[in-house]
Coordinates of C-alpha atoms in Angstrom, one line a residue:
M59 CA 19.7 -22.0 -1.8
L60 CA 22.2 -20.4 -4.2
E61 CA 21.8 -17.0 -2.9
P62 CA 24.8 -15.3 -1.1
Q63 CA 23.8 -16.7 2.2
G64 CA 22.5 -20.0 1.1
T65 CA 23.8 -23.3 2.4
L66 CA 24.2 -24.9 -1.0
F67 CA 26.3 -21.9 -2.1
F68 CA 28.9 -22.5 0.8
L69 CA 28.8 -26.3 0.0
L70 CA 29.7 -25.6 -3.6
L71 CA 32.6 -23.4 -2.6
L72 CA 33.9 -26.1 -0.2
A73 CA 33.6 -28.7 -2.9
A74 CA 35.5 -26.5 -5.4
F75 CA 38.2 -25.8 -2.8
A76 CA 38.5 -29.6 -2.0
G77 CA 38.6 -30.5 -5.6
L78 CA 41.4 -28.1 -6.4
T79 CA 43.3 -29.1 -3.3
V80 CA 43.3 -32.7 -4.3
W81 CA 44.4 -31.7 -7.9
L82 CA 47.3 -29.7 -6.3
A83 CA 48.4 -32.7 -4.3
L84 CA 48.2 -35.2 -7.1
T85 CA 49.5 -33.3 -10.1
R86 CA 53.3 -33.6 -10.7
Q87 CA 53.8 -30.8 -13.3
I88 CA 54.8 -27.4 -11.7
V89 CA 52.6 -25.4 -14.1
F90 CA 49.5 -27.3 -13.0
R91 CA 50.4 -27.2 -9.4
V92 CA 50.8 -23.4 -9.6
L93 CA 47.4 -23.1 -11.6
A94 CA 45.7 -25.3 -9.0
A95 CA 47.0 -23.2 -6.1
I96 CA 45.9 -20.0 -7.8
L97 CA 42.4 -21.4 -8.6
A98 CA 42.0 -22.8 -5.0
F99 CA 42.6 -19.3 -3.6
I100 CA 39.4 -18.1 -5.4
P101 CA 36.7 -20.2 -3.7
A102 CA 38.6 -19.9 -0.3
M103 CA 38.5 -16.1 -0.7
V104 CA 34.8 -16.1 -1.8
F105 CA 33.9 -18.4 1.2
G106 CA 35.6 -15.9 3.6
I107 CA 33.7 -13.0 2.1
G108 CA 30.5 -15.1 2.2
V109 CA 30.9 -15.8 5.9
V110 CA 31.4 -12.2 6.7
N111 CA 28.3 -11.3 4.5
K112 CA 26.3 -14.0 6.3
Y113 CA 27.3 -12.8 9.7
Y114 CA 26.3 -9.2 9.0
D115 CA 23.3 -10.4 7.1
Y116 CA 24.1 -7.8 4.5
Y117 CA 23.4 -9.0 1.0
Q118 CA 20.6 -11.5 0.8
T119 CA 20.4 -11.8 -3.0
W120 CA 22.8 -11.6 -5.9
G121 CA 20.7 -8.8 -7.3
A122 CA 21.2 -6.7 -4.2
L123 CA 25.0 -7.4 -4.3
F124 CA 25.3 -6.4 -7.9
S125 CA 23.0 -3.4 -7.6
D126 CA 24.8 -2.0 -4.5
L127 CA 28.4 -2.6 -5.8
S128 CA 27.5 -1.2 -9.3
G129 CA 25.9 1.9 -7.9
Q130 CA 22.5 0.9 -9.5
S131 CA 19.1 0.0 -7.7
A132 CA 17.4 -3.3 -8.3
T133 CA 14.2 -1.3 -8.0
P134 CA 13.1 0.8 -11.1
V135 CA 14.4 4.3 -10.5
G136 CA 13.4 7.5 -12.3
Q137 CA 15.8 10.2 -13.1
V138 CA 14.9 13.8 -12.5
S139 CA 17.2 16.8 -13.3
A140 CA 17.6 19.2 -10.4
A141 CA 16.1 22.4 -11.8
G142 CA 18.0 24.9 -9.6
F143 CA 17.9 25.8 -6.0
G144 CA 14.5 27.1 -5.1
K145 CA 13.8 28.3 -8.6
D146 CA 13.3 26.8 -12.0
T147 CA 16.1 27.0 -14.6
G148 CA 14.2 24.6 -16.9
K149 CA 11.3 22.2 -16.3
S150 CA 10.2 22.1 -12.9
I151 CA 10.5 19.0 -10.8
S152 CA 6.7 18.6 -10.9
A153 CA 6.6 18.9 -14.6
Q154 CA 9.3 16.3 -15.1
L155 CA 7.5 13.9 -12.7
A156 CA 4.4 14.3 -14.6
E157 CA 6.1 13.3 -17.8
T158 CA 7.9 10.3 -16.3
T159 CA 5.5 8.8 -13.9
D160 CA 2.5 6.4 -14.3
P161 CA -0.3 7.9 -12.0
A162 CA -2.3 4.7 -11.8
L163 CA 0.8 2.4 -11.0
D164 CA 2.4 5.0 -8.7
A165 CA -0.8 5.4 -6.7
Q166 CA -0.3 1.7 -5.8
D167 CA 3.5 1.5 -5.3
G168 CA 4.8 5.0 -5.1
Y169 CA 7.7 6.3 -7.2
L170 CA 11.5 6.3 -6.5
F171 CA 13.7 8.6 -8.5
R172 CA 17.2 9.9 -8.1
T173 CA 18.5 13.4 -8.7
V174 CA 21.7 15.4 -8.3
I175 CA 21.7 18.3 -5.8
T176 CA 24.2 21.0 -5.5
G177 CA 24.3 23.0 -2.2
P178 CA 24.5 26.7 -2.6
D179 CA 26.6 27.4 0.3
S180 CA 28.5 24.0 0.8
H181 CA 29.1 23.7 -3.0
I182 CA 28.8 19.9 -2.5
T183 CA 27.2 18.1 -5.4
R184 CA 25.9 14.6 -4.8
E185 CA 23.2 12.1 -5.8
V186 CA 20.0 11.9 -3.7
Y187 CA 17.3 9.2 -3.9
I188 CA 13.7 10.2 -3.2
Y189 CA 10.7 8.0 -2.7
L190 CA 7.2 9.4 -3.0
P191 CA 4.6 7.3 -1.3
P192 CA 1.5 6.1 -3.2
Q193 CA -0.6 8.8 -1.4
Y194 CA 1.5 11.5 -3.2
F195 CA -0.4 10.5 -6.4
S196 CA -3.8 9.9 -4.7
K197 CA -6.7 12.4 -5.3
A198 CA -7.5 12.2 -1.7
Y199 CA -4.0 13.8 -0.9
A200 CA -4.1 16.2 -3.8
N201 CA -3.9 19.2 -1.5
Y202 CA -1.7 17.5 1.2
T203 CA 1.8 18.7 1.8
F204 CA 3.8 15.7 3.1
P205 CA 6.2 15.4 6.0
A206 CA 9.6 13.8 5.1
V207 CA 12.1 11.5 6.6
E208 CA 15.7 11.8 5.7
L209 CA 17.4 8.4 5.8
L210 CA 21.3 8.4 6.2
H211 CA 23.4 5.3 5.3
G212 CA 26.4 4.0 7.1
S213 CA 30.0 3.7 5.9
P214 CA 30.8 2.2 3.5
G215 CA 27.5 2.8 2.0
Q216 CA 25.5 4.9 -0.5
P217 CA 21.9 6.0 -0.8
E218 CA 20.7 3.0 -2.8
T219 CA 21.8 0.8 0.1
W220 CA 18.5 1.8 1.7
V221 CA 16.7 0.3 -1.3
N222 CA 18.8 -2.7 -2.2
V223 CA 19.9 -3.9 1.3
M224 CA 17.6 -2.3 3.9
N225 CA 14.5 -3.0 1.7
V226 CA 13.1 0.2 3.0
I227 CA 10.3 0.5 0.2
P228 CA 8.6 -2.9 0.5
I229 CA 8.9 -2.6 4.4
Y230 CA 7.3 0.9 4.3
L231 CA 4.6 -0.2 1.9
Q232 CA 3.7 -3.2 3.9
L233 CA 3.5 -1.0 7.1
M234 CA 1.1 1.5 5.3
A235 CA -0.9 -1.4 3.9
E236 CA -1.4 -2.7 7.5
H237 CA -2.2 0.9 8.8
K238 CA 0.9 0.9 11.0
A239 CA 2.7 3.8 9.3
Q240 CA 1.6 7.1 7.8
P241 CA 2.6 8.5 4.4
A242 CA 5.8 10.5 4.2
V243 CA 8.3 11.3 1.5
L244 CA 11.7 9.4 2.0
V245 CA 14.8 11.3 1.2
M246 CA 18.1 9.3 0.9
P247 CA 21.2 11.4 0.2
D248 CA 24.8 10.4 -0.4
T249 CA 26.4 11.5 2.8
D250 CA 30.0 10.5 2.0
G251 CA 30.6 11.1 -1.7
G252 CA 32.2 7.7 -2.2
L253 CA 32.4 4.2 -0.6
Q254 CA 36.0 5.0 0.3
Y255 CA 35.1 7.9 2.5
A256 CA 33.5 8.3 6.0
L257 CA 32.8 12.0 6.5
Q258 CA 30.3 11.5 9.4
C259 CA 28.2 14.5 8.2
L260 CA 30.5 17.0 9.9
N261 CA 31.3 20.5 9.0
A262 CA 35.1 20.6 8.8
P263 CA 36.6 24.0 9.8
H264 CA 38.7 24.1 6.6
G265 CA 37.0 21.4 4.5
L266 CA 33.7 19.9 3.4
Q267 CA 30.6 21.4 5.0
D268 CA 28.8 18.1 5.0
M269 CA 26.4 18.8 7.8
T270 CA 25.2 22.0 6.1
F271 CA 24.6 19.9 2.9
V272 CA 22.8 17.1 4.6
G273 CA 20.9 18.9 7.3
Q274 CA 20.1 22.2 5.6
E275 CA 20.4 22.2 1.9
I276 CA 18.9 18.9 1.0
P277 CA 15.7 19.5 3.1
D278 CA 15.5 23.0 1.7
W279 CA 15.7 21.6 -1.9
V280 CA 13.1 18.9 -1.2
A281 CA 10.6 21.4 0.2
A282 CA 11.1 23.9 -2.6
N283 CA 10.7 21.4 -5.3
L284 CA 8.2 18.8 -4.0
R285 CA 4.9 18.8 -2.2
V286 CA 6.7 18.5 1.1
R287 CA 6.7 20.5 4.3
R288 CA 9.4 23.0 5.2
P289 CA 12.0 21.6 7.6
G290 CA 10.7 21.7 11.2
L291 CA 8.6 19.5 13.4
M292 CA 7.2 17.7 10.3
W293 CA 10.7 16.4 9.3
G294 CA 12.6 13.4 10.7
V295 CA 16.1 12.1 10.2
A296 CA 17.2 8.5 10.8
G297 CA 20.1 6.4 10.1
Y298 CA 22.2 3.2 10.9
S299 CA 25.8 3.0 12.2
E300 CA 27.6 6.1 10.9
G301 CA 24.2 7.3 9.6
G302 CA 22.9 7.0 13.2
F303 CA 25.6 9.2 14.5
C304 CA 24.9 11.7 11.7
S305 CA 21.2 11.7 12.6
A306 CA 21.8 12.2 16.3
N307 CA 24.3 15.0 15.6
I308 CA 22.1 16.7 13.0
A309 CA 19.0 16.5 15.2
L310 CA 20.8 18.2 18.1
N311 CA 22.5 20.8 16.0
Y312 CA 19.3 21.7 14.0
P313 CA 16.5 21.2 16.5
A314 CA 14.3 23.7 14.7
R315 CA 14.6 21.8 11.4
F316 CA 13.8 18.1 12.7
G317 CA 11.1 16.9 15.0
F318 CA 12.1 13.3 15.2
A319 CA 15.3 11.3 15.1
G320 CA 15.8 7.4 14.8
I321 CA 19.2 6.0 15.7
L322 CA 19.9 2.4 14.7
S323 CA 23.2 1.1 16.1
G324 CA 24.6 4.6 16.1
Y325 CA 27.4 6.1 18.1
F326 CA 27.4 9.5 19.9
A327 CA 31.0 10.7 19.6
P328 CA 32.9 11.3 16.3
S329 CA 35.9 9.3 15.5
D330 CA 38.6 10.0 12.9
S331 CA 37.0 10.7 9.5
Q332 CA 38.1 9.2 6.2
V333 CA 38.1 12.3 3.9
P334 CA 39.5 12.9 0.4
A335 CA 43.0 14.2 0.4
G336 CA 43.1 18.0 0.2
W337 CA 39.3 18.0 0.5
K338 CA 39.1 17.5 -3.2
P339 CA 36.3 15.0 -4.5
G340 CA 37.9 11.8 -5.8
G341 CA 41.1 12.2 -3.8
R342 CA 42.6 9.4 -1.9
P343 CA 41.1 8.8 1.5
V344 CA 43.1 10.0 4.5
D345 CA 42.3 9.7 8.2
V346 CA 41.6 13.1 9.7
N347 CA 40.6 14.4 13.2
V348 CA 38.3 17.1 11.9
F349 CA 38.2 19.0 15.2
S350 CA 41.8 18.6 16.1
R351 CA 42.7 21.4 18.6
Q352 CA 39.2 22.9 18.4
P353 CA 37.4 21.6 21.5
K354 CA 34.5 23.9 21.2
L355 CA 33.6 22.7 17.8
A356 CA 34.2 19.0 18.9
L357 CA 31.7 19.6 21.7
L358 CA 29.0 20.7 19.3
S359 CA 29.4 17.5 17.3
T360 CA 29.6 15.1 20.3
P361 CA 25.9 14.2 20.9
D362 CA 26.5 12.5 24.3
E363 CA 28.2 15.8 25.5
Y364 CA 26.3 18.4 23.6
V365 CA 22.9 17.1 24.7
L366 CA 23.8 18.4 28.1
H367 CA 24.6 21.8 26.7
V368 CA 21.5 22.5 24.5
P369 CA 20.1 25.8 25.6
I370 CA 17.1 25.2 28.0
G371 CA 14.8 27.3 25.6
V372 CA 15.4 24.9 22.7
M373 CA 13.0 22.0 22.2
V374 CA 15.1 18.8 21.7
P375 CA 13.6 16.5 19.0
Q376 CA 12.0 13.2 19.9
F377 CA 14.5 10.3 19.7
W378 CA 14.0 6.6 19.0
L379 CA 17.0 4.3 19.7
A380 CA 17.8 0.7 18.7
A381 CA 20.8 -1.6 19.1
G382 CA 21.6 -5.2 18.7
S383 CA 21.9 -7.3 22.0
K384 CA 25.1 -9.0 20.9
D385 CA 27.0 -5.8 20.5
P386 CA 27.6 -4.5 24.1
G387 CA 29.3 -1.3 22.9
D388 CA 26.2 -0.3 20.9
V389 CA 23.8 -1.2 23.7
Q390 CA 25.8 0.7 26.3
A391 CA 26.2 3.7 24.0
A392 CA 22.4 3.8 23.4
E393 CA 21.5 3.2 27.1
Y394 CA 23.8 6.1 28.1
F395 CA 22.6 8.4 25.5
R396 CA 18.9 7.6 26.4
Q397 CA 19.7 8.5 30.1
L398 CA 21.0 11.9 29.0
L399 CA 18.0 12.5 26.8
L400 CA 15.6 11.8 29.6
S401 CA 16.7 15.0 31.2
R402 CA 15.1 16.9 28.3
V403 CA 12.3 14.8 26.8
A404 CA 9.6 12.6 28.4
Q405 CA 10.0 9.4 26.6
V406 CA 12.9 7.8 24.7
P407 CA 12.0 4.4 23.3
L408 CA 15.0 2.0 23.2
M409 CA 14.7 -1.2 21.2
I410 CA 17.2 -4.1 22.0
V411 CA 17.1 -6.5 19.1
P412 CA 17.9 -10.0 20.4
A413 CA 20.5 -12.3 18.6
G414 CA 22.0 -9.5 16.6
G415 CA 25.1 -7.3 16.7
H416 CA 26.2 -4.4 14.6
Q417 CA 24.7 -5.8 11.4
A418 CA 22.0 -5.3 8.8
I419 CA 19.5 -7.8 10.3
V420 CA 19.3 -5.6 13.4
W421 CA 18.7 -2.4 11.3
R422 CA 16.1 -4.2 9.1
T423 CA 14.4 -5.6 12.3
A424 CA 14.3 -2.1 13.9
L425 CA 13.3 -0.2 10.8
S426 CA 9.5 -1.2 11.0
P427 CA 8.9 0.0 14.6
M428 CA 11.1 3.1 14.0
L429 CA 9.2 4.1 10.8
T430 CA 5.8 3.4 12.7
W431 CA 6.9 5.6 15.5
M432 CA 8.3 8.3 13.4
T433 CA 5.7 8.7 10.7
D434 CA 2.9 8.6 13.1
G435 CA 4.4 11.4 15.1
L436 CA 5.1 13.4 11.9
A437 CA 1.4 12.9 10.8
V438 CA 0.2 14.3 14.2
E439 CA 2.4 17.3 13.7
V440 CA 1.0 17.9 10.2
Q441 CA -2.6 17.6 11.7
H442 CA -1.7 20.3 14.3
F443 CA -0.7 22.7 11.6
S444 CA -3.2 21.9 8.9
V445 CA -7.1 21.5 9.0
K446 CA -7.0 19.9 5.6
A447 CA -4.7 17.2 6.5
P448 CA -6.2 13.7 6.5
A449 CA -6.3 12.2 10.0
P450 CA -3.7 9.7 11.0
Q451 CA -4.8 6.2 10.6
R452 CA -5.3 4.5 13.9
H453 CA -3.4 1.4 14.9
R454 CA -2.5 -0.6 17.9
A455 CA 0.4 0.1 20.3
V456 CA 3.8 -1.4 19.2
T457 CA 5.6 -3.4 21.7
V458 CA 9.4 -3.5 21.5
R459 CA 12.1 -4.9 23.6
A460 CA 13.7 -2.2 25.6
K461 CA 15.9 -1.3 28.7
P462 CA 14.5 1.6 30.7
A463 CA 16.5 3.6 33.3
R464 CA 17.2 0.8 35.7
P465 CA 15.8 -2.2 33.9
K466 CA 15.6 -5.9 34.5
T467 CA 17.1 -7.7 31.6
G468 CA 14.5 -8.3 28.8
Q469 CA 11.9 -5.9 30.4
A470 CA 9.4 -4.8 27.7
L471 CA 8.3 -1.3 27.0
T472 CA 5.1 -0.5 25.2
V473 CA 5.3 2.6 23.1
H474 CA 1.9 4.2 22.3
Q475 CA 1.5 6.1 19.1
P476 CA 2.2 9.0 18.9
V477 CA 4.7 9.8 21.6
P478 CA 3.4 13.1 23.2
R479 CA 5.5 16.1 23.2

């Protein structure tokens, strides 16, 4: 009841505001009137913030709020030092994990750790959260090289938002316990370098090479240092809001590095980016049209235009789309992009989440079916390339609300796992 979205919390704020307002009206001394006015502003401001938080269904607990704003995770997080790009300059990542993990516990819950990665070409240095599923520590998977899913946050956001707000780990563990999802390593990078920025994972012609860092260098580091497949059909990329745009753009620009893409309330054409002044980390944010006067580069980073220009010989990754029914812009963008994709791929699942807009409740709702679809597809790709890979666990078809090419409102689409190539 006293959590950020609880009814009692809002009632207490109203009571505090009413009490201070009465004091302001009754007191005759100027100093107390000023004090009452100042104090009354506090619950009024918190009430407004709380209403916005409740509308977007973002922070559900005080722990999530504190953890996200403080840059810490409510879930225990290990710390691993990046050993060097593709070679060891100290203890290997595997050796560090062996020293810091509890195999028995991690075989039940998996292991979340953070590290700092520097891209050799982009020269970007940022924090990355990585979750190893319980199977990573299981003897049955001792010789298994895992697929991976790169999860990209929105703006403002940071990698731990996937843990504190999106609840990706308990959701994923529950799906695997119910045999609805297959094991994969989850990679959650910082895509903006700060809450004040919105870089949109773009390679700026004279600035940060963010797409190179997110789409090339992070997957390469993960594959070089962990028991994870090299980038390709056995990698997926997914994100919400700005992270959804990033995922669509990266998947189309690096189709040989990602086999699957999940877009939750994403958009499909870049807007102005909020970048650090002078492209220097920590600089004040400024609005920039990254591709000003460069239409050819703009085309490459506009998914709903570039999808029609992807060379015919290139296999477009499989896409899964979701949007909240109360945000017509998100729904129309997803439906339009789906129509474009259907000229290149056989199936494009589209989930319309009822009674939700551009908000966290939509992304959390869509996360389960998206992970089911993506990890099952990844496991099948692994099976194709490895005779030693454990067979994907069977599960029933997933029914999602969708809008096909010329739908009737509310028509359901049944997506069978995996979606064939």
